[in-house]
CSV table of C-alpha atoms in Angstrom, one decimal:
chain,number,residue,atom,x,y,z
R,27,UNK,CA,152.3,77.3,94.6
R,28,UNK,CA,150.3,80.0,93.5
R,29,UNK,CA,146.8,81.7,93.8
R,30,UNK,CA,143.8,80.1,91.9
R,31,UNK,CA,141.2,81.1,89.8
R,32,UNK,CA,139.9,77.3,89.8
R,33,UNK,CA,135.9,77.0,90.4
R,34,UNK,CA,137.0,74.0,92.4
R,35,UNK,CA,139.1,72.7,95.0
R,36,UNK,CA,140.3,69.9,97.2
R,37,UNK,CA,140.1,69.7,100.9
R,38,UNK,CA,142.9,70.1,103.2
R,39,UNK,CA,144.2,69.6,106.4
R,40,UNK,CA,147.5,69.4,108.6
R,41,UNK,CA,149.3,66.4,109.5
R,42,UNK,CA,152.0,66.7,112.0
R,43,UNK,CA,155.1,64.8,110.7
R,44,UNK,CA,157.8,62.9,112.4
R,45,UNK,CA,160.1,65.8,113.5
R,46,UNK,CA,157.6,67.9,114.6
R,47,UNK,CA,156.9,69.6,111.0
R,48,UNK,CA,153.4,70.2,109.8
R,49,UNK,CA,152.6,68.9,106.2
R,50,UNK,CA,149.6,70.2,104.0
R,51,UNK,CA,147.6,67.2,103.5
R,52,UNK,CA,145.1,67.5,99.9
R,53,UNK,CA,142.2,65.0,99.7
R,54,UNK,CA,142.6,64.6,95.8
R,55,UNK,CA,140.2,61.8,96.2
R,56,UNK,CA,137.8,63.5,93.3
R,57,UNK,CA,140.9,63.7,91.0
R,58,UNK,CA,142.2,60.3,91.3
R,59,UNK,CA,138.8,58.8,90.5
R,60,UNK,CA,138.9,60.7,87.1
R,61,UNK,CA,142.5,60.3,86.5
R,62,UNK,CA,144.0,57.7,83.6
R,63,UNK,CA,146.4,55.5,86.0
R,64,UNK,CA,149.8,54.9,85.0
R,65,UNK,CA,150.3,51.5,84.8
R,66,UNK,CA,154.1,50.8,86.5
R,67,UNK,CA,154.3,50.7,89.6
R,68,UNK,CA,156.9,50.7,91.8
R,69,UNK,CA,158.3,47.4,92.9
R,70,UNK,CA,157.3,44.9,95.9
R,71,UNK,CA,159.1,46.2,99.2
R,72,UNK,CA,160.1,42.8,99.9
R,73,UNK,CA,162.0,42.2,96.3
R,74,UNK,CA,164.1,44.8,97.0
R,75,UNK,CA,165.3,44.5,100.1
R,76,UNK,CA,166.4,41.0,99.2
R,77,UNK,CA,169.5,42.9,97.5
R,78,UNK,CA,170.7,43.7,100.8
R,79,UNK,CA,172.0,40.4,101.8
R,80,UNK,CA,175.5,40.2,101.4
R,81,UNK,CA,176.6,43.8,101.9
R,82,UNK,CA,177.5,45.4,105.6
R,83,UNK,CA,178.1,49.3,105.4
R,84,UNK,CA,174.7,51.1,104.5
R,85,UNK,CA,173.9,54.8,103.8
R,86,UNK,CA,170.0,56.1,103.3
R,87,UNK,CA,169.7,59.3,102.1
R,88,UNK,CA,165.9,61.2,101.6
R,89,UNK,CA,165.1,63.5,99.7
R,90,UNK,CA,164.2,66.8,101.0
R,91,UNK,CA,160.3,67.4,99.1
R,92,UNK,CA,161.0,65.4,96.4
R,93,UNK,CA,157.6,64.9,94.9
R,94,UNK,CA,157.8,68.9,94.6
R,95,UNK,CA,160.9,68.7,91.9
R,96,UNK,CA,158.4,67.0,89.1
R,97,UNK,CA,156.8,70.4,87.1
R,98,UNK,CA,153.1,69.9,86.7
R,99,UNK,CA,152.1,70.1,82.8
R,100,UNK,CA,151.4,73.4,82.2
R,101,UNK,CA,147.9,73.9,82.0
R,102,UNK,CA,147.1,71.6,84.1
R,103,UNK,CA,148.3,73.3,87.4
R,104,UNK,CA,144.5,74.1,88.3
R,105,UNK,CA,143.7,70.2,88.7
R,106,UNK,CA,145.7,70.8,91.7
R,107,UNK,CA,143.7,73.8,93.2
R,108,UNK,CA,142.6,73.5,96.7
R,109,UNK,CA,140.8,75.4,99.0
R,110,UNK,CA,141.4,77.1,102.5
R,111,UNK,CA,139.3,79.2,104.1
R,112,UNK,CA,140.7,82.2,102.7
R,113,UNK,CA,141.7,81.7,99.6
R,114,UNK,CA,142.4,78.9,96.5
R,115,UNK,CA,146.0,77.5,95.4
R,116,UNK,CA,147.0,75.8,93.1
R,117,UNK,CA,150.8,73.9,92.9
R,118,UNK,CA,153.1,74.1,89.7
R,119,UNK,CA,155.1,70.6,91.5
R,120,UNK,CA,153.9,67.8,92.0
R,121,UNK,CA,152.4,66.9,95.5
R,122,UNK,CA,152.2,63.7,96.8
R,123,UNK,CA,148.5,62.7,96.4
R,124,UNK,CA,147.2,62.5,93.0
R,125,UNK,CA,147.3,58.7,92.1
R,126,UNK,CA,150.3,59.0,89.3
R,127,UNK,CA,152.5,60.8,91.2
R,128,UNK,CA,154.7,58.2,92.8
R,129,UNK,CA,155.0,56.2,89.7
R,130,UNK,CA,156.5,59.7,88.0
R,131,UNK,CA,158.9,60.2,90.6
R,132,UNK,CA,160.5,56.8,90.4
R,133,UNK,CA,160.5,57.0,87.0
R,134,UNK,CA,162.8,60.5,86.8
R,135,UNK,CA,164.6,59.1,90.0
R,136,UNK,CA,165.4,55.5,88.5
R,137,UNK,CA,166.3,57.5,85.0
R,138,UNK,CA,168.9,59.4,87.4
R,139,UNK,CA,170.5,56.7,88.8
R,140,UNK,CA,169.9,54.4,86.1
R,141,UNK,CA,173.8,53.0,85.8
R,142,UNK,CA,174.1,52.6,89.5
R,143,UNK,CA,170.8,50.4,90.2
R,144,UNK,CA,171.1,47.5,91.9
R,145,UNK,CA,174.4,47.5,91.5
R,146,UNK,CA,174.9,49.5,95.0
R,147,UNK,CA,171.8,52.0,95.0
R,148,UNK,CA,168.3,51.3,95.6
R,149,UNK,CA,165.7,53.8,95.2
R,150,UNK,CA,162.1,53.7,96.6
R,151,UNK,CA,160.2,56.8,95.7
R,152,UNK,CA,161.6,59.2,98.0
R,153,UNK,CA,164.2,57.5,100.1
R,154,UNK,CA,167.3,55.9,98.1
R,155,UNK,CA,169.8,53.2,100.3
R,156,UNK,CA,173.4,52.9,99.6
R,157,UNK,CA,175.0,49.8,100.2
R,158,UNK,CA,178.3,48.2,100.2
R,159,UNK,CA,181.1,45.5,101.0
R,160,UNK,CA,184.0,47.4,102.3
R,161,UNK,CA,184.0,51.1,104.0
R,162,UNK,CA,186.6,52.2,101.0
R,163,UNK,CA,183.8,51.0,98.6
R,164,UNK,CA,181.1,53.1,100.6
R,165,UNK,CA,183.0,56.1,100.5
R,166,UNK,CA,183.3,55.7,96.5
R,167,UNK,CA,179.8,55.1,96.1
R,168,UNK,CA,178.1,57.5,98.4
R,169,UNK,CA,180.2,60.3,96.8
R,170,UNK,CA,178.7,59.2,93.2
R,171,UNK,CA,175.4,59.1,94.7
R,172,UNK,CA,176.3,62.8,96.0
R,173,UNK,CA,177.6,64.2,92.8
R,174,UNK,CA,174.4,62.6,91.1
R,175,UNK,CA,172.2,64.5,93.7
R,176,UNK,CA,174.2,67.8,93.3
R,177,UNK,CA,174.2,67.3,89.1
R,178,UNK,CA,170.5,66.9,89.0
R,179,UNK,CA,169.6,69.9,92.0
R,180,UNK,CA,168.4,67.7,93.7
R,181,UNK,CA,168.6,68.2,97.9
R,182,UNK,CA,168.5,65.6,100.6
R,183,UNK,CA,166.8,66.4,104.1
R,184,UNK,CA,170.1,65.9,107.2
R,185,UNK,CA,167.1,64.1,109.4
R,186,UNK,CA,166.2,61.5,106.5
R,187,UNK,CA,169.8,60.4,106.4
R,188,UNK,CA,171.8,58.0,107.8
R,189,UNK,CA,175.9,57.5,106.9
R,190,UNK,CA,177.8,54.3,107.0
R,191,UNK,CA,176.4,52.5,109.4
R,192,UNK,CA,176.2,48.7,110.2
R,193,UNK,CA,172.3,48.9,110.2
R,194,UNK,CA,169.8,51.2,108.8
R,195,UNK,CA,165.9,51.1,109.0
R,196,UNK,CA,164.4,51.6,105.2
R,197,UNK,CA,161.0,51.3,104.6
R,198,UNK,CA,159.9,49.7,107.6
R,199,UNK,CA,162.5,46.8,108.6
R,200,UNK,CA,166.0,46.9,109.8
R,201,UNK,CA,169.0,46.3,107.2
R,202,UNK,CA,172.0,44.8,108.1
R,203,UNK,CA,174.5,42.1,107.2
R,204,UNK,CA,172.5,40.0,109.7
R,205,UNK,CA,169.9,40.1,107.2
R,206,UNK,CA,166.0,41.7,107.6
R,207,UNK,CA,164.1,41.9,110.5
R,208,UNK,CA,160.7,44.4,111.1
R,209,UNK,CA,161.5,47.7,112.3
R,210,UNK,CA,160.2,46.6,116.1
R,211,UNK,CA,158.5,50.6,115.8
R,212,UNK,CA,156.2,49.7,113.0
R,213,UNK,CA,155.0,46.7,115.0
């Protein structure tokens, strides 16, 4: 982020997160309604969780500001101005917020872990889920899925994570080798 010299700006305001955190929400409402949409999205929750069936150990691992690791175009960095009280900004990441922003990060994500897809990774947007047969298996895999992350500079956030466990909750249900069921908080 840096100052701006923009004649216009976004709104903002603060959303307290989760674990206690404040995030700096922009209304880029006025940008999205101008902006091109990139036509792939991401795919239906429900088809990938389907994946998860036959497997029993499961890691998820989330990624620590992730939309901030795609560069904005330069030039473009003032579409992303926004306006406090005391002053203009404008971001040289991405934020999550403009309409083609998730679509970017999954496709830079899925290019990442393109050879491991499916095969024992699944990534949606920000939050990627390990899974496995065997604990030996795990091990293997959550280390490539480490090295990956440490190749790339890319850094995970320690509350977003969960290690070999029997059941993990990923984006809104519980995974485990019982199968699916709702996450009972989301209800």
């Amino acid at each position: 982020m840096r100052p701006s010299s923009s004649s216009t700006g976004a709104p903002v305001l603060f959303v307290t997160k989760k674990d206690g955190d404040l995030d700096l929400c922009v209304d880029y409402n006025k940008l999205n309604a101008v902006t091109r949409k990139n036509s792939d999205p991401a795919p239906p929750i429900n088809q990938l969780l389907t994946i998860f069936n036959s497997f029993n150990i499961f890691s998820k691992i989330g990624f620590l500001a992730a939309y901030n690791l795609l560069r904005i175009k330069e030039g473009d960095e003032n579409l992303t101005s926004l306006r406090t009280k005391y002053d203009s900004y404008e971001y040289l990441g991405m934020r999550f917020g403009p309409n083609n922003a998730p679509a970017s990060l999954k496709n830079i994500v899925n290019d990442i872990f393109e050879y491991f897809l499916e095969s024992f990774v699944i990534v949606y947007l920000d939050d990627i889920m390990v899974f496995s047969s065997s604990e030996e298996e795990h091990f293997k895999h959550v280390a490539s899925v480490l090295q990956i992350l440490r190749e790339n500079n890319l850094c995970s956030k320690a509350s977003k994570c969960v290690f070999h466990a029997s059941s993990v909750e990923y984006l809104g249900y519980v995974v485990s080798s019982d199968g699916l069921k709702m996450d009972s908080s989301n209800v």
